[in-house]
C-alpha positions as a Markdown table, in Angstrom:
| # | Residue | x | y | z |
|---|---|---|---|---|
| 1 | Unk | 118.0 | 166.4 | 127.6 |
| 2 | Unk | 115.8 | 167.9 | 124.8 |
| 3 | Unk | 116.3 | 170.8 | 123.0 |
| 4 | Unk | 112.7 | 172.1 | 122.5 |
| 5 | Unk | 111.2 | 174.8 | 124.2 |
| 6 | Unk | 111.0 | 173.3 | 127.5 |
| 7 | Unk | 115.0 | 172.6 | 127.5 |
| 8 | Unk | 115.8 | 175.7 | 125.9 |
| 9 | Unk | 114.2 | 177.6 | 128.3 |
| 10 | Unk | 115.4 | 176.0 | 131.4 |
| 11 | Unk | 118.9 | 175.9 | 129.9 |
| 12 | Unk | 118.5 | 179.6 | 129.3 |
| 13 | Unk | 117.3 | 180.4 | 132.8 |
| 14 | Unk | 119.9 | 178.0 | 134.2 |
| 15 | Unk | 122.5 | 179.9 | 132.3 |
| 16 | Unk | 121.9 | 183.3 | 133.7 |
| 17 | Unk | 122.1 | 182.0 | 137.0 |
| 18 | Unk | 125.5 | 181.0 | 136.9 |
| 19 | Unk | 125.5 | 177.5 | 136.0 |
| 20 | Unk | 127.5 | 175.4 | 133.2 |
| 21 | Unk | 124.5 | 174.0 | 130.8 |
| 22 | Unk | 124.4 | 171.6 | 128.1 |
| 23 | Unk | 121.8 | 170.5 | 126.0 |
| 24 | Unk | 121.3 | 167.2 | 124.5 |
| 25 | Unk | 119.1 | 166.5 | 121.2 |
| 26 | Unk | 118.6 | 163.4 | 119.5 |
| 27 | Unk | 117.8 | 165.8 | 116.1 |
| 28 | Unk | 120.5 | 167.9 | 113.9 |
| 29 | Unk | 119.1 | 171.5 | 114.8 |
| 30 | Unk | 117.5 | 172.2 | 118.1 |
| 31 | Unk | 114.0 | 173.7 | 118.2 |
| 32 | Unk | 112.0 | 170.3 | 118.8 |
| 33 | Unk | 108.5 | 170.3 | 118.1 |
| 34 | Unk | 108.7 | 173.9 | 117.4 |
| 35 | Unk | 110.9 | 173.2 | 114.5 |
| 36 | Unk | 110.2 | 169.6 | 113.4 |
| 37 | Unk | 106.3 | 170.1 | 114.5 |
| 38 | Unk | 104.8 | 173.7 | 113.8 |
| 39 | Unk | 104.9 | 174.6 | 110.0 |
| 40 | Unk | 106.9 | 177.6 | 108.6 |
| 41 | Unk | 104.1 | 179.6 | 107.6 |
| 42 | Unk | 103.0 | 179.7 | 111.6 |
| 43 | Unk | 106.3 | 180.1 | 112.7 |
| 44 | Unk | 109.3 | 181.2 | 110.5 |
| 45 | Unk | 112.5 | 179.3 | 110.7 |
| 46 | Unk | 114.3 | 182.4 | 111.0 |
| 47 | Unk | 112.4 | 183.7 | 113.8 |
| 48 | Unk | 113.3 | 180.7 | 115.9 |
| 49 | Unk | 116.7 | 180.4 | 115.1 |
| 50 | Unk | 117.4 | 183.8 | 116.1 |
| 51 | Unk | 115.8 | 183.3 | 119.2 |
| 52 | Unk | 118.0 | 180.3 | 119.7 |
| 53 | Unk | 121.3 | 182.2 | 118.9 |
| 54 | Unk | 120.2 | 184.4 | 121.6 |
| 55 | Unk | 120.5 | 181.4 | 124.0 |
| 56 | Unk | 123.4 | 179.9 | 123.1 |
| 57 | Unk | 125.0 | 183.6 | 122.7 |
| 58 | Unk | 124.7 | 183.2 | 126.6 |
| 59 | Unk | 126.9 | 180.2 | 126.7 |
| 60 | Unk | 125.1 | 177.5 | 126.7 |
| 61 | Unk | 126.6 | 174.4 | 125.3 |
| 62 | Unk | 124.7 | 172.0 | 122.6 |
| 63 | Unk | 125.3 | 168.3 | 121.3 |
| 64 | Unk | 123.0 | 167.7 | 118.5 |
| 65 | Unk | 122.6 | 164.9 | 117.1 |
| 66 | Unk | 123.0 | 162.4 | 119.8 |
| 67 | Unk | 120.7 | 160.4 | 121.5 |
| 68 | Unk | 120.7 | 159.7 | 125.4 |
| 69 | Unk | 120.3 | 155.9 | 125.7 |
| 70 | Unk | 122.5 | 155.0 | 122.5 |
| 71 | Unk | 125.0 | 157.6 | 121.9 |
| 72 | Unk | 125.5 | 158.7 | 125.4 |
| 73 | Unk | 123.7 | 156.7 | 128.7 |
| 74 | Unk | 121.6 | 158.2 | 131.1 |
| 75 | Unk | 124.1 | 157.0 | 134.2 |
| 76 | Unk | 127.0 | 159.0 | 132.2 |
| 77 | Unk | 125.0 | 162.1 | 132.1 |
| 78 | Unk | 124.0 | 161.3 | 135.7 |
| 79 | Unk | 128.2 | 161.3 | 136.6 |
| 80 | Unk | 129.0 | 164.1 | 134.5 |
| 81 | Unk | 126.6 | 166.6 | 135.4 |
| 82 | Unk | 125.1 | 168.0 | 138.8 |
| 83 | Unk | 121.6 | 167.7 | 138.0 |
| 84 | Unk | 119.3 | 166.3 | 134.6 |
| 85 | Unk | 116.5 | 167.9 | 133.3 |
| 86 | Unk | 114.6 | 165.9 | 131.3 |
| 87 | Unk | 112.3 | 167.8 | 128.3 |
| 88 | Unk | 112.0 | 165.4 | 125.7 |
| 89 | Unk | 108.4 | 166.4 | 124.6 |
| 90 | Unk | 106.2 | 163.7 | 122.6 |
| 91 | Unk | 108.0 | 162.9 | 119.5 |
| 92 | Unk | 106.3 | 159.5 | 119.1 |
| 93 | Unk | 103.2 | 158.8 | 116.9 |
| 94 | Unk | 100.0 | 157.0 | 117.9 |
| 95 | Unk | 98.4 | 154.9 | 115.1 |
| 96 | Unk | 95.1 | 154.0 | 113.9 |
| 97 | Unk | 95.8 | 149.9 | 114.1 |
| 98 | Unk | 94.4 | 149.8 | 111.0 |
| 99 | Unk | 95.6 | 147.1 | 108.4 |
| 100 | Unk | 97.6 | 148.2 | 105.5 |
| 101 | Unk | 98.9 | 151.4 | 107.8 |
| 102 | Unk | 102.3 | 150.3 | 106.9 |
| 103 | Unk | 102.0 | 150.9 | 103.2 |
| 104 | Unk | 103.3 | 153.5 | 101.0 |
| 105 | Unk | 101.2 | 156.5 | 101.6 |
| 106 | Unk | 100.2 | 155.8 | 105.3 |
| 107 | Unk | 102.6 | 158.8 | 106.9 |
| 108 | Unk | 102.3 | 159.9 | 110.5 |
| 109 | Unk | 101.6 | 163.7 | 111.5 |
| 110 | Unk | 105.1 | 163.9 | 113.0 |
| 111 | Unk | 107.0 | 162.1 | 110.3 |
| 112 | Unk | 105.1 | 164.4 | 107.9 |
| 113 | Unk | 105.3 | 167.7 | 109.7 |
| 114 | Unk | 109.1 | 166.9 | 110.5 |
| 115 | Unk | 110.1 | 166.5 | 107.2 |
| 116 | Unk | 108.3 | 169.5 | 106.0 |
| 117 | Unk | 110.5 | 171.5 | 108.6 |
| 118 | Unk | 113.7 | 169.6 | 108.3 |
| 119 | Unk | 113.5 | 170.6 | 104.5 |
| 120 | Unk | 112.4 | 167.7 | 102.5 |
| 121 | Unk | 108.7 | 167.5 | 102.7 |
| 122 | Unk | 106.5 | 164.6 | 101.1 |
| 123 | Unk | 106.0 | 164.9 | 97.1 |
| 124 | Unk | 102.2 | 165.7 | 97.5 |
| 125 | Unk | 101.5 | 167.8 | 93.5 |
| 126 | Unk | 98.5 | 166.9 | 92.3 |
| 127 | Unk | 97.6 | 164.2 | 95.2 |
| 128 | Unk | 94.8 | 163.4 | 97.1 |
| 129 | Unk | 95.2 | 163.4 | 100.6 |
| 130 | Unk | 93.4 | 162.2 | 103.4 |
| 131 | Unk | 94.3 | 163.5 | 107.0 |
| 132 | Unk | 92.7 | 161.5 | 109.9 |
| 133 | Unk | 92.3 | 163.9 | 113.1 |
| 134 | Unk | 90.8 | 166.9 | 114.8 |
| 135 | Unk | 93.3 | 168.3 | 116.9 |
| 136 | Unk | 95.3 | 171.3 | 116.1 |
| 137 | Unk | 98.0 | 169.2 | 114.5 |
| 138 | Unk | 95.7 | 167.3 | 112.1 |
| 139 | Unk | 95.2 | 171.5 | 111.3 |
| 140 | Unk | 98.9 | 172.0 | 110.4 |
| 141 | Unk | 99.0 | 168.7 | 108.6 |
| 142 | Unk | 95.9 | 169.6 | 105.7 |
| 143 | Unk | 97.1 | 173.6 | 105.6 |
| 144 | Unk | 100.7 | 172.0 | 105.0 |
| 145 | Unk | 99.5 | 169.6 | 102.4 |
| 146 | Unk | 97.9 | 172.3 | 100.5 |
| 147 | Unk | 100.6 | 174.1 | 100.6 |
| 148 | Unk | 103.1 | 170.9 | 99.2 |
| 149 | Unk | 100.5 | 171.0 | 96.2 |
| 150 | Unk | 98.2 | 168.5 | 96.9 |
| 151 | Unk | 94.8 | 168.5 | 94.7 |
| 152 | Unk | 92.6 | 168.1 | 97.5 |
| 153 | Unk | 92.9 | 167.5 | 101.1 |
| 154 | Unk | 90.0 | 166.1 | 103.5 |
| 155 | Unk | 90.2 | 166.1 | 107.2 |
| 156 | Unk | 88.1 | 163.3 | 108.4 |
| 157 | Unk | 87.0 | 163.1 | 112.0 |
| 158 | Unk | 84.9 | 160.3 | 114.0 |
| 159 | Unk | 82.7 | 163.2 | 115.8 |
| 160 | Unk | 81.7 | 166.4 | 114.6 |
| 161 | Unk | 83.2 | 169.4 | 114.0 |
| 162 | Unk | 82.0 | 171.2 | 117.2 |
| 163 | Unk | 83.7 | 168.6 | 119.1 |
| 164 | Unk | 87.2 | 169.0 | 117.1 |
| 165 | Unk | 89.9 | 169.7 | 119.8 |
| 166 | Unk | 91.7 | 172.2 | 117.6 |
| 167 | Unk | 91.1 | 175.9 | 117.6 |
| 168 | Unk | 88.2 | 177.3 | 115.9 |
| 169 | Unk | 90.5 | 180.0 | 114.5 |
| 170 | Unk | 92.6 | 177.1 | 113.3 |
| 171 | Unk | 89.4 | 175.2 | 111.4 |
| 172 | Unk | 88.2 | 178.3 | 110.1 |
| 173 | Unk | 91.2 | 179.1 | 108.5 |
| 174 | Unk | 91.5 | 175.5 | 107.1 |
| 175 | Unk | 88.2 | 175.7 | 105.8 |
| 176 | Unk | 89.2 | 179.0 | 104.2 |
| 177 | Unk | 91.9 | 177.8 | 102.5 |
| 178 | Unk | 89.7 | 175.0 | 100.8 |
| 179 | Unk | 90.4 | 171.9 | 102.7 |
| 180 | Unk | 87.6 | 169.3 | 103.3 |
| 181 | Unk | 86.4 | 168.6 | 106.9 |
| 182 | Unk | 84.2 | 165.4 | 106.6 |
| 183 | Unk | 82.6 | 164.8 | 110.6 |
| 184 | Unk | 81.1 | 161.9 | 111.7 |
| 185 | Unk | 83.0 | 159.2 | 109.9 |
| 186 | Unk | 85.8 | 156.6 | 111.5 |
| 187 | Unk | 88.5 | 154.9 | 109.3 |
| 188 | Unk | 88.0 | 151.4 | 109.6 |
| 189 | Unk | 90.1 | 150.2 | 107.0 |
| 190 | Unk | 92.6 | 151.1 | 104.3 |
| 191 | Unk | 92.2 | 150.3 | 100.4 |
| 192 | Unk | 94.9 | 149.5 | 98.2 |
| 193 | Unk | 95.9 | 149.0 | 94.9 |
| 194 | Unk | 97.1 | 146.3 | 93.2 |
| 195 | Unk | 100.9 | 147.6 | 93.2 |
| 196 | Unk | 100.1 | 147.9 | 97.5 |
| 197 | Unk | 100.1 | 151.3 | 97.7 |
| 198 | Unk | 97.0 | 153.7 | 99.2 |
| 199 | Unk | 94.0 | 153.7 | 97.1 |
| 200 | Unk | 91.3 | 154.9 | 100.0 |
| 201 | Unk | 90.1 | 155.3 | 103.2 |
| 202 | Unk | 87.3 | 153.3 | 104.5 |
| 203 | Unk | 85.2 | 154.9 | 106.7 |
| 204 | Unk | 82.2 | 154.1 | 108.7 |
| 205 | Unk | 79.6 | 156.8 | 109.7 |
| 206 | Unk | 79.0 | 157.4 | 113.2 |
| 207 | Unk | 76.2 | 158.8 | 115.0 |
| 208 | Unk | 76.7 | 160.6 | 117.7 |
| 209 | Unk | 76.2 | 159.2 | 121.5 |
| 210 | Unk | 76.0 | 160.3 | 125.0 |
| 211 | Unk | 78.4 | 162.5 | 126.8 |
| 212 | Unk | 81.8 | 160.3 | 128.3 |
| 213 | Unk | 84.0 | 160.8 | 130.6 |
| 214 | Unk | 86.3 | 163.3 | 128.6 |
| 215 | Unk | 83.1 | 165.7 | 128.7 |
| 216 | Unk | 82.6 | 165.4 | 124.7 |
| 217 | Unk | 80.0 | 163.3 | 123.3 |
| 218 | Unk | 80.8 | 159.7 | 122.5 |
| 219 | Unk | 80.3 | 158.8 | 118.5 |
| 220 | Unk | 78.9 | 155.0 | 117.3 |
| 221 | Unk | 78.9 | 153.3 | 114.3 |
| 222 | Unk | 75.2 | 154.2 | 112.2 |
| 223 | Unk | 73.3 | 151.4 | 110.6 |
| 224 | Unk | 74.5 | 151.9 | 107.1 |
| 225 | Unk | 77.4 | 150.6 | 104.7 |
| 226 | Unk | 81.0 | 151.9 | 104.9 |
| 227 | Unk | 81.9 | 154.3 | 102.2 |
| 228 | Unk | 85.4 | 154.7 | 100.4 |
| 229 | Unk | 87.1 | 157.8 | 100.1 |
| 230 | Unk | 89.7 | 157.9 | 97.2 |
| 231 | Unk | 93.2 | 159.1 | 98.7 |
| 232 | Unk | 96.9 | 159.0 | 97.3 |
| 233 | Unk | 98.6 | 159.7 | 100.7 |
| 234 | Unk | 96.6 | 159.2 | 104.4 |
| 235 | Unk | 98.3 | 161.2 | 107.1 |
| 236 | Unk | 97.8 | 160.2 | 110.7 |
| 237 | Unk | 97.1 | 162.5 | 113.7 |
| 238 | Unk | 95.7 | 161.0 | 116.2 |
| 239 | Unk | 97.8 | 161.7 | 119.0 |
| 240 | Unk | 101.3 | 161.7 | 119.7 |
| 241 | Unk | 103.6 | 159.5 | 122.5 |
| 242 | Unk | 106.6 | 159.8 | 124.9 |
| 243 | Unk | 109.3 | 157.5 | 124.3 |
| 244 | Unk | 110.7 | 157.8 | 127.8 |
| 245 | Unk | 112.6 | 154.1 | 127.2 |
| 246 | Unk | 116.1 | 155.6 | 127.9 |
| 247 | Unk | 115.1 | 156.3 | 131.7 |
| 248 | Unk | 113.0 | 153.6 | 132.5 |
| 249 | Unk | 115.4 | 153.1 | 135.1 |
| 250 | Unk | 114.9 | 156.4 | 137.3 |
| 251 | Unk | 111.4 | 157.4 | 136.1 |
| 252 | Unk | 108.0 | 156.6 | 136.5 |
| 253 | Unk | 105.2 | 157.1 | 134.4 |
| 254 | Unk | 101.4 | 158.0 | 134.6 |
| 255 | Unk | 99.6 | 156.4 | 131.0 |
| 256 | Unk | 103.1 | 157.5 | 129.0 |
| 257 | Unk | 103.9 | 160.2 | 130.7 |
| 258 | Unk | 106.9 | 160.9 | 133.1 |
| 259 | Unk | 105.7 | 161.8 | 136.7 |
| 260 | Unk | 107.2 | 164.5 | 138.3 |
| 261 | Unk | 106.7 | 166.7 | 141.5 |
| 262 | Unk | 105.0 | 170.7 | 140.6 |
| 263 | Unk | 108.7 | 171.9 | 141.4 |
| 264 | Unk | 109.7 | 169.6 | 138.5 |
| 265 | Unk | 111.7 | 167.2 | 140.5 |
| 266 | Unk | 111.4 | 163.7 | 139.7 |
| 267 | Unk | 110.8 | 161.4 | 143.5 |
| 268 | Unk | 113.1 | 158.9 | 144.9 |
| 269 | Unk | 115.5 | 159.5 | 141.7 |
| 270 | Unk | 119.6 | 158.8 | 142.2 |
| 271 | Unk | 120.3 | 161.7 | 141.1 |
| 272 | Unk | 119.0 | 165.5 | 141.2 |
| 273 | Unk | 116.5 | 164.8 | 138.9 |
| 274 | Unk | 113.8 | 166.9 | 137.0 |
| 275 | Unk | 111.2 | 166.6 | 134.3 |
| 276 | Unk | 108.8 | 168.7 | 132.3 |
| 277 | Unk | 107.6 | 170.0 | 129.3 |
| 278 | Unk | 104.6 | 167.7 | 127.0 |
| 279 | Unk | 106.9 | 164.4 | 128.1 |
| 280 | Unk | 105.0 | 165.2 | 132.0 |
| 281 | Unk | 102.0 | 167.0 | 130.9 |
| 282 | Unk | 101.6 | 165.1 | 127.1 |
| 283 | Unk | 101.1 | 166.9 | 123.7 |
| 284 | Unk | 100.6 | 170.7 | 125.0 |
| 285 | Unk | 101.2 | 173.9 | 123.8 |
| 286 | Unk | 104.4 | 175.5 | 123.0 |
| 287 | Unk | 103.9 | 178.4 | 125.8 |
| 288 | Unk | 102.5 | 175.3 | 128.8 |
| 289 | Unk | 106.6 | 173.8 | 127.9 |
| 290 | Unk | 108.2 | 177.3 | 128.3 |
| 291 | Unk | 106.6 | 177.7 | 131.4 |
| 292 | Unk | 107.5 | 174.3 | 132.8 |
| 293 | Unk | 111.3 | 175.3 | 131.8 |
């Protein structure tokens, strides 16, 4: 279930072995977040679709489009196959609980980056945006923007750059490419206009605090005034979330994320049961999901 790289690359493995495989994906082309998350200029479309010709050119079967829990059940799956692997990576979005973030112009990082690699990408000539994050995919989101045209794009980030969870080669190259890395400042609100769309992004400067337990340093709201930044469109990356819903039933989870065994088996399920890819380990890399397939 999942046709990403971690179900691709079990089903592929699974498939030279001897066994009868199909994937299931809830989206119209399989590739998951390598398709619908990691922009074309880092990864070509065609490159990956030829790679995933070469897997179903083994015989491996695929039913896009559907989604286990409303167009197919887990317990049918469960009596019509020998054994489930579950890969269904972390396609949901984290938010910044922020009021206003349902107005036009508030986009998540993997509603924007999906429709960028599905083909119809947000409108962004001339615009201002505003990307909140400082992880590799707030990265993809500003080098995407300026690439859809926008006028300017700022990253804005609650610590400081040093402490940015993305790849220095990937900031670098951001930075190179003209986009805006503001440090040190938390949204803490969103300004509108009078017809309700974006407007702004309030931020509050931070200084920045004592070491926690994640092993980065802590940031805290400075003693001065919040400050506006003027944005058309404010894109979200702030994490992503496993929407593990459909097997609630047979799974348990660990703060979102599925619990399986190192082997990949899943305990005390009904049926042989097995889990992996970023829906056990949470947002990863592409290469940590083949490797769990």
């Amino acid at each position: 279930v999942g046709g990403g790289p971690a179900g691709l690359t079990a089903a592929y493995y699974l498939r030279l072995m001897g066994h009868a495989v199909t994937v299931f994906d809830q989206r119209e082309k399989l590739g998951g977040m390598v398709r619908y998350g990691i922009p074309d200029y880092r990864l070509p479309q065609e490159r990956l679709d030829a790679d995933i010709d070469f897997i179903l050119s083994t015989g491996v079967s695929a039913r896009t489009g559907c989604i286990v829990g409303q167009d197919v059940s887990f317990d049918e799956l469960a009596g019509g196959f020998d054994a489930v692997y579950i890969a269904i990576g972390a396609h949901s979005d984290k938010s910044l609980g922020l009021e206003g973030e349902d107005a036009p112009g508030v986009v998540s990082a993997v509603e924007f980056l999906r429709g960028a690699g599905s083909g119809s990408p947000m409108d962004l000539a001339g615009k201002r945006v505003c990307v909140v994050g400082g992880g590799n995919v707030a990265m993809d989101c500003v080098r995407t923007a300026k690439r859809l045209g926008a006028s300017w794009v700022e990253c804005v980030y609650r610590r400081r750059i040093a402490d940015m969870t993305a790849l220095t080669e990937e900031i670098e190259e951001a930075q190179a490419e003209g986009c805006q890395i503001t440090q040190l400042a938390a949204p803490v609100g969103i300004q509108l206009n009078a017809a309700g769309e974006v407007a702004g992004l309030i931020v509050q400067p931070q200084v920045i605090g004592a070491v926690g337990r994640g092993g980065r340093p802590a940031p805290y709201a400075a003693d001065v005034s919040a400050r506006t930044i003027s944005c058309d469109v404010i894109v979200v990356a702030v994490g992503q979330a496993i929407d593990s819903s459909a097997f609630a039933h047979v799974v348990k989870t660990d703060r979102g994320c599925i619990i399986a065994r190192e082997d990949a088996s899943v305990a005390d399920a009904p049926v042989p049961l097995y889990a992996g890819g970023d829906a056990v380990s949470g947002p990863a890399t592409v290469i940590k999901a083949i490797a769990a397939g």
